[in-house]
Structures are given as C-alpha cells and as structure tokens.
Amino acid sequence: MSSDTAQTPAPPRLVQSSREGDVLVLTIHNPPVNAFSPGVPEGLKAGLDEAESDDSVRAVVIIGGGRTFIAGADIKTFNLPREQAPDLRGTIAKLDGFQKPTVAAIHGTALGGGFELALGCSYRVATKDAQVGLPEVKLGVLPGAGGTQRLPRVVGVQKALEMMLSGNPVKASQAKELGLIDEIVEGDLLQGAVAFARRVADARPLPRISEREVEGASPEVFAAAREGIRKTHRGQLSPGLIIDLVELATQVPFDEGHRIEGEKFMEAKDSPQSRGLRHIFFAEREAAKIADVDRSTPRREIRTVGVIGAGTMGGGIAMNFLNVGVPVTIVETSQEALDRGLGIIRRNYENTAKKGRLSLEDVEKRMGLLTPSLSYDDLAGADLIIEAVFEDMAVKKAIFAKLDAVAKPGAILATNTSTLDVNEIAAVTGRPGDVIGLHFFSPANVMRLLEIVRADQTSPEVLATCMDLSKKIGKVGVVVGVCPGFVGNRMLVPYRDQANELVLRGARPQDVDAAMHALGMPMGPFEMGDMAGLDIGYASRREAAKKSGEPMPDDWVDRVVELGRKGQKTGAGVYDYPEGRRPVPSPLIEELIESYRAEKGIERREFTPDEAMKRQAYALMNEGARILEEGIAQRASDIDVIYVFGYGFPAYRGGPMQYASEQGLKNVVADLERYGIEPAPLLRRLAEEGKTFTDYDQGRMGR
Ligand code: 3H9
C-alpha cells in the first residue's frame, strides 16, 4: 500500500451492522446527535438489504450509538439541492414495506425524522428517560417523512395536532400510554430490544401504522386548532400546513396524504420563515462559543450566589438560582425593603403553584434556599455576587469597593447594569479580572436572554463560567462588549428615533406600532415605551444633556412626558389606557403632534406600512452593523439571538440581521439611502460584495 493511500481516511461508516444471533442490529454512529446526514440512509438501506437476503435473520433492531437515538433530519442539509438531500422518506418507505419485524430501540431523544423513522418500524421500545416528538414546527417546517400521516393514526387527531403544533416531546411513559412505544426497557436497551425482537419475530401480519384508520376527526377539532394558531403562531406558515395535512389524513388514503406531505414539506423548507428559524437554531448554539476562550478553559464552581438589591430585578435574578437549587443570600439596606422583596418572590412562586406548575412543597423548598440579610459580611462565602441596584455609577462603585473587601478570593463579581461602563466599575476593585456584567432582562425570572458583558480585563475563566451558568439557569447567554446600552439597548436608540421621526413626518403612532406587528413583533415602539415608562428615556436624555453641557434635543415624545403622561403606570402615555393595558389612540396626543409639526414647519406625508416597517427594522440592523464592526458583538448571529430572546423580534424572521440579509443587503442599502438614513460602513461593504451577514460571520470564524 502506498503511503498516499495509507493516509487517505476511510469514509466514515455511519451505520454499523452486527449480529445478535438471529437478530440483525443496525447502529447509527453520527455524533453528536445521530442526525440523518448523507450516508445514514445508504447505511440503513444496505443493512435492511442484508437482513432481507439472509434467511437466518428473523428481525432487525435499529439503535443509536452514543448519547441518543436519531435527533431528526440533518438541518444543515436543508440547503442542499433536492436530489442531494438524504433520502429519509425512501428509507422509511422501505421499513414500512419490510417483510421481517423491525424494532426501533430509543434512548435520549427520537425527534423529527428520527421519530418518523421509528414510526415506520413495526415496533418501538425505549428506555424510561427517553423522549419522542415532532419539533419540526419550531424550524418552520412540518414533519415531512410521514409524521403528519402516521402520528394521528396512533394517537388520534387531537393529540397529534397538540404534539405537532407545540413541537414539544413527550416522555417515554406518556408515549407508552399513547401507544407510541410498545415497551419500556429496564436495564440494557440493546439487550432488551433484541429480546423484544425475538418475541415478535414470528408475528404476522406485521403491524404497520400506515394501514390504521385515523380516529377523532371532527370539523370542530380542526376549526379550534386553526383558531388556536392565530394566537400561538401568528403570521406563521407551517402550523396551518400541519393542520391541513392532519385533516387530509382523515380524508385520503395514506399514500396520497404522504405524497402531499412531501410537497408541503418542500414548500415550508424553502420559505424565508424556515430559513429564519433554522438560522436562530444554529445561532443560539453558536452564541455559546466564545471566539478566543478555549473550550478547555477551567470553570469556577458556583455553589452559592449573593444578590444585592431585592427589587424587581434582584428578586427575579435570585429566583433563577433558587429554581435550580442554588442557595442565594439577598442583601438590602432596610428590613422593610427586604421584607417587600421576599414577599414578591414568595407571591410569584405561589402564583405558579396556583397554576399547577409547581407544588407547594417546592415553593417552600425554594424559599428555604433564600437567606435575607442586611449585611455585606454575609456575602463572604458566595461564589458569585450579582449587584442589582438602580443605575447610578457612584452607588455601584461604592458597592463594588465594599464587595472587594468582603468577597472571598476567586468570587465572581457581577453587575446587572443595563447601560453603565463595566470597566469603570471593575476599576474600583483590586480584582478586575473577576468583574463581569450580567445583564438580565425584566422580568428576570422569565426572559431568556442574558447579555454577558465582557469588560477589558474580565478573565476567560470568569467568562466561560458565566456562559455555562447561563445554560444551567435556562438562559441564552450572549457575550457582548462594553459600550452604552451594550448591544440590545444601544440598538433601541436609533429604532426609537426612527419611530419618532415617522410620526413627526406624518404617520400616526398606531400606524408605526402596527407596522412592527406586521413584522411579527408583539409590541411596537410606542406600546413598548408606554409599558417601560416614557420618563426613563426622558431622564437619561436629560442626564446626558447635562453631562455634555448641550441643551436637550427637542422631541415630541418628551412633550408627552411633560404632560405627566409617563405611560401605563400613569394610565396614559402616547396612548390612553381607559381599561387596563389595552392602548387606545389619544386625540390629545394627535393634537399635540399636529401642533408640534406646525411649530417646526414640517409638512405631513404618507408612509406605506412597508416603508414604516423597513425604516424601523433597518434602523435596528444598521446599528447592529456598527456594533459588529466595533467588535462589541462577536457575530451578526449573536445580535439576532439578542433580539429574538430579549426583545420579541420574531424568530421566524431570524432576527434583524438575518431579516436584512433575507431582503438582500443591496436592496437594504438602496432603501436606507432613499429614506435618508446613512448606511453603516460594514453594511455598505457587504452589499457591494454581494454578501450577507452570515457570509460575514463565516468569514470571521474562518469557516
Ligand atoms: C426533520 O427531522 C424533518 C423531517 O420531518 C423531514 C425530512 C424529510 N441537524 O442542541 P445541542 C447539532 S427537522 C444538524 O447543543 P443538546 C447542534 O447544532 C429536524 N445538527 O445539544 C449542535 O452542534 P454544535 C427535527 C444538529 O444535548 C450539536 O448538534 N429535529 C441537529 O442540548 C449539539 O446540539 C430537531 O429539530 C440536527 N437535527 O440537545 C431536533 N440537532 O455542537 C433539533 C442538533 O456544533 N435538535 N444538532 O453547536 C435538538 O432539539 C437538540 O439538539 C437535541 C440535543 C435535543 C437533540
């Protein structure tokens, strides 16, 4: 053998075939999650051919090597031309027509195409901690390998719709009750599956889900499902297709339903919505990787946490740790503030218990992990201390100086500031390497985003520990650099300016908000302002003006605040709130805007909803491009993750950067120029090169 051939790596064998006596075992080895990548169908089909032609094989077991069964189609192959895509449907068709019993042996998760493959087998067995489900809707597609036709044939229409529209998996025990799993295996899965296969080796006719009838069809069930998705999946394509296909399963033979399912899958897969959701799926996982922090960086152990401030933010932050069993000491300046804070935390837990999502025993367990204190000395043993007091640099500096004195060596000192300079805060300590920003979003026990603010001297160890911790407490951590507002809040500034500008030039606030609803945002900029309190922005602009010595720039929204209309909390802001939180356009504000325009000599013009939407969405993205170029965000996709998980940007648009890429950056630049907005230099460059933000990310990551 020449040295050349010796060095050529053998093509990986993704499916291994082995014998357990009269049972042929096909093991899929495609780490990390055994996705259905090219090579897997070929391996499975070859294994089935082997079983078919060998009379000594009485049954086949299909099992996943490593940590899981098959987690679905390989999402990375969705961009491949149709003819190169792995043939999952053909593999399942072969299983469905197979003349010897086939048994799927499930551990970990059987998801999407993985579960569809299992449903194509004659039988399914699983470990007791396994989970099965069809999460395709979360990727903007539908189960495209028989799932929409087979699942209702097992669990009935109602349950099938529930599973496929939520995308949530069910545990093995529930799957057994539903008839999706034939047996739960105690002990070794492979041995259990082989024993099961032997028991059913002579069963004839073989059970085939495709031959069953669909139960539970009624026009009301479908009507209710269609009504339901208008709220849960507003503006999305694939949930409606899923309902149509389940209805079809009740009307036409399996083969016909299966054929149409294949076509609809392609339609959904090629939609911008699915591209957006797939983008976010990978972006979320990518965000956990910190470019210059090695995976092997040592982590610090976080066994106890201290929180300073028992207000809304501090309380919410503390709950994150209590929820995962980490004891928290919470410090306040007065007994009254402490009692109030603890009372709110308890009430939050009790409300969750009332909804049946937490037992009363768990409420007590969590409260039992919380130690109230009036003294910083009680933070001496904490591994992580998070300051969550109001935004005042002098106060924060004083706190960090105190922490420097009491915290044990190696403790991580974090600030929850949403806008202040973390370097300046770190500088008052003798251990700036241990100082970091952990910017939680309100309500901190609910919102998934955590901006992890890396100051100049934050150590890699501290960063890596906080990134791991974010996952432990169920957050999506994104590393950002120091600048006013970091990534998320900084991008809001030009966004709000654009919204104000639209109104100034002629749009009504409700039209500006409606444009963002059409994009899929739950709230428009004025609704958001009213909810957060208009006085907050007003105060910070006044503060900035005072510092710079310049007069505060004139703005019509500030005049709203000066009327005492600070938003929902005062019952009026840009909108009136006659009944709770529902905004109602205000004639008074319309007059205010009209007279402001007259005062400034501005002539009113019309804006189409499309222009109003693009002006605002592009204002976000344009600032994002600046942030990216400055290195404040590691990747464009990180910015998308921040906006999807922290600001309600619709995941099916992929975030503001992906949304712009999807429009074509050349078109975006042309639009911005038409609107009189200066495109960010990076945006202009990418547009000239015919690239997208994903190209930019891939170029920087050297992929
Ligand atoms: C489908 O099946 C369509 C069919 O109906 C029809 C076809 C015709 N593909 O999440 P993790 C990667 S649609 C490619 O950190 P965990 C992931 O990017 C599919 N890659 O681990 C990450 O890579 P990296 C339906 C995938 O333990 C690594 O694996 N299926 C896929 O926290 C580890 O992932 C789904 O939607 C994939 N399918 O969670 C399941 N899945 O290390 C999607 C994962 O480079 N997957 N990767 O960053 C999941 O929900 C979770 O990954 C899982 C594991 C629960 C499996």
Coordinates of N, CA and C and ligand atoms in Angstrom, one line a residue, residues 32-33 35-37 67-68 71-76 78 86 88-89 109 111-114 116 134-136 138-139 141-145 265-266 281-282 285-286 289 295 471, ligand 1:
P32 N -22.9 14.5 17.0 CA -23.3 14.3 18.4 C -24.7 13.8 18.6
V33 N -25.6 13.9 17.6 CA -27.0 13.6 17.8 C -27.6 12.6 16.8
A35 N -27.9 12.8 13.7 CA -28.8 13.4 12.7 C -28.8 12.5 11.4
F36 N -29.8 12.6 10.6 CA -30.0 11.8 9.4 C -29.2 12.5 8.3
S37 N -27.9 12.4 8.3 CA -27.0 13.0 7.4 C -26.7 12.1 6.2
R67 N -25.0 9.1 22.7 CA -26.0 9.6 23.7 C -27.4 9.6 23.3
T68 N -27.8 9.3 22.1 CA -29.2 9.4 21.7 C -29.5 8.6 20.4
A71 N -31.8 12.4 16.2 CA -32.5 13.6 16.6 C -33.2 14.3 15.4
G72 N -33.3 13.6 14.3 CA -34.1 14.2 13.2 C -33.2 14.3 11.9
A73 N -33.8 14.9 10.9 CA -33.1 15.2 9.7 C -31.9 16.1 10.0
D74 N -30.9 16.0 9.2 CA -29.7 16.9 9.4 C -30.1 18.3 8.9
I75 N -30.3 19.2 9.8 CA -30.8 20.5 9.4 C -29.9 21.2 8.5
K76 N -28.6 20.9 8.6 CA -27.6 21.6 7.7 C -27.8 21.2 6.2
F78 N -30.6 21.0 4.7 CA -31.8 21.6 4.2 C -31.5 22.6 3.0
P86 N -30.5 13.7 1.9 CA -30.5 12.3 2.4 C -32.0 11.8 2.2
L88 N -34.6 10.2 3.5 CA -35.3 9.8 4.7 C -36.6 9.1 4.4
R89 N -37.4 9.7 3.5 CA -38.7 9.2 3.1 C -38.6 7.8 2.5
T109 N -33.2 11.2 22.7 CA -34.4 11.8 22.0 C -34.6 11.2 20.6
L111 N -36.4 12.5 17.7 CA -37.1 13.7 17.3 C -37.2 13.8 15.8
G112 N -38.3 14.5 15.3 CA -38.5 14.8 13.9 C -38.3 13.5 13.1
G113 N -37.5 13.6 12.0 CA -37.3 12.4 11.2 C -36.9 11.2 11.9
G114 N -36.2 11.4 13.0 CA -35.8 10.2 13.8 C -37.0 9.5 14.4
E116 N -40.0 9.8 13.1 CA -40.8 9.3 12.0 C -40.2 8.0 11.5
L134 N -42.2 15.5 17.6 CA -42.0 16.0 16.2 C -41.9 17.6 16.4
P135 N -40.7 18.1 16.5 CA -40.5 19.5 16.8 C -40.4 20.4 15.5
E136 N -40.7 19.8 14.4 CA -40.4 20.5 13.1 C -41.0 21.9 13.1
K138 N -41.0 24.1 15.1 CA -40.0 25.1 15.7 C -39.0 25.5 14.6
L139 N -38.9 24.8 13.6 CA -37.9 25.1 12.5 C -38.7 25.6 11.3
V141 N -40.9 24.1 9.6 CA -41.3 23.1 8.6 C -42.4 22.2 9.3
L142 N -42.7 21.1 8.6 CA -43.6 20.2 9.2 C -43.0 18.8 9.1
P143 N -43.5 17.9 9.9 CA -43.0 16.5 9.8 C -43.1 16.0 8.4
G144 N -42.0 15.8 7.7 CA -42.1 15.6 6.2 C -41.8 14.2 5.8
A145 N -41.6 13.3 6.8 CA -41.3 11.9 6.4 C -42.4 11.0 7.0
F265 N -43.8 19.8 2.7 CA -42.6 20.0 3.4 C -41.6 20.8 2.6
M266 N -41.5 20.5 1.3 CA -40.5 21.3 0.5 C -40.9 22.8 0.5
F281 N -31.9 28.6 15.3 CA -31.5 27.4 15.9 C -30.0 27.3 16.0
F282 N -29.3 27.5 14.9 CA -27.8 27.4 15.0 C -27.2 28.6 15.7
R285 N -26.9 28.2 19.4 CA -25.9 27.3 19.8 C -24.5 27.9 19.6
E286 N -24.4 28.7 18.5 CA -23.1 29.3 18.2 C -22.8 30.4 19.3
K289 N -20.4 29.8 22.0 CA -18.9 29.7 21.8 C -18.3 31.1 21.8
R295 N -12.4 26.0 24.7 CA -13.4 25.1 25.3 C -12.9 24.5 26.6
K471 N -26.6 28.6 30.8 CA -27.4 27.4 30.4 C -28.0 26.7 31.6
Ligands
3H9_1 C1 -36.8 17.0 10.4 O1 -36.5 16.0 11.0 C2 -37.5 17.0 9.1 C3 -38.2 15.7 8.8 O2 -39.5 15.7 9.4 C4 -38.5 15.5 7.3 C5 -37.3 15.4 6.5 C6 -37.6 15.0 5.1 N1 -29.2 18.6 12.5 O3 -28.7 21.3 20.9 P1 -27.3 20.8 21.2 C7 -26.2 19.9 16.4 S1 -36.3 18.5 11.0 C8 -28.0 19.1 12.5 O4 -26.3 21.8 21.7 P2 -28.4 19.2 23.4 C9 -26.3 21.3 17.1 O5 -26.2 22.3 16.1 C10 -35.3 18.2 12.5 N2 -27.3 19.4 13.6 O6 -27.3 19.5 22.2 C11 -25.0 21.2 18.0 O7 -23.9 21.5 17.1 P3 -22.6 22.2 17.7 C12 -36.1 17.8 13.7 C13 -28.0 19.2 14.8 O8 -27.9 18.0 24.0 C14 -25.0 19.8 18.4 O9 -25.8 19.0 17.5 N3 -35.3 17.7 14.8 C15 -29.3 18.7 14.8 O10 -28.6 20.4 24.2 C16 -25.5 19.5 19.8 O11 -26.8 20.1 19.9 C17 -35.0 18.7 15.6 O12 -35.5 19.8 15.4 C18 -29.9 18.4 13.6 N4 -31.2 17.9 13.6 O13 -29.8 18.9 22.6 C19 -34.0 18.4 16.8 N5 -29.7 18.7 16.1 O14 -22.1 21.3 18.8 C20 -33.1 19.6 16.9 C21 -28.6 19.1 16.9 O15 -21.7 22.3 16.5 N6 -32.1 19.3 18.0 N7 -27.6 19.4 16.0 O16 -23.1 23.6 18.2 C22 -32.4 19.5 19.3 O17 -33.5 19.8 19.7 C23 -31.3 19.3 20.3 O18 -30.1 19.5 19.6 C24 -31.2 17.9 21.0 C25 -29.9 17.8 21.8 C26 -32.4 17.9 21.9 C27 -31.3 16.8 20.0

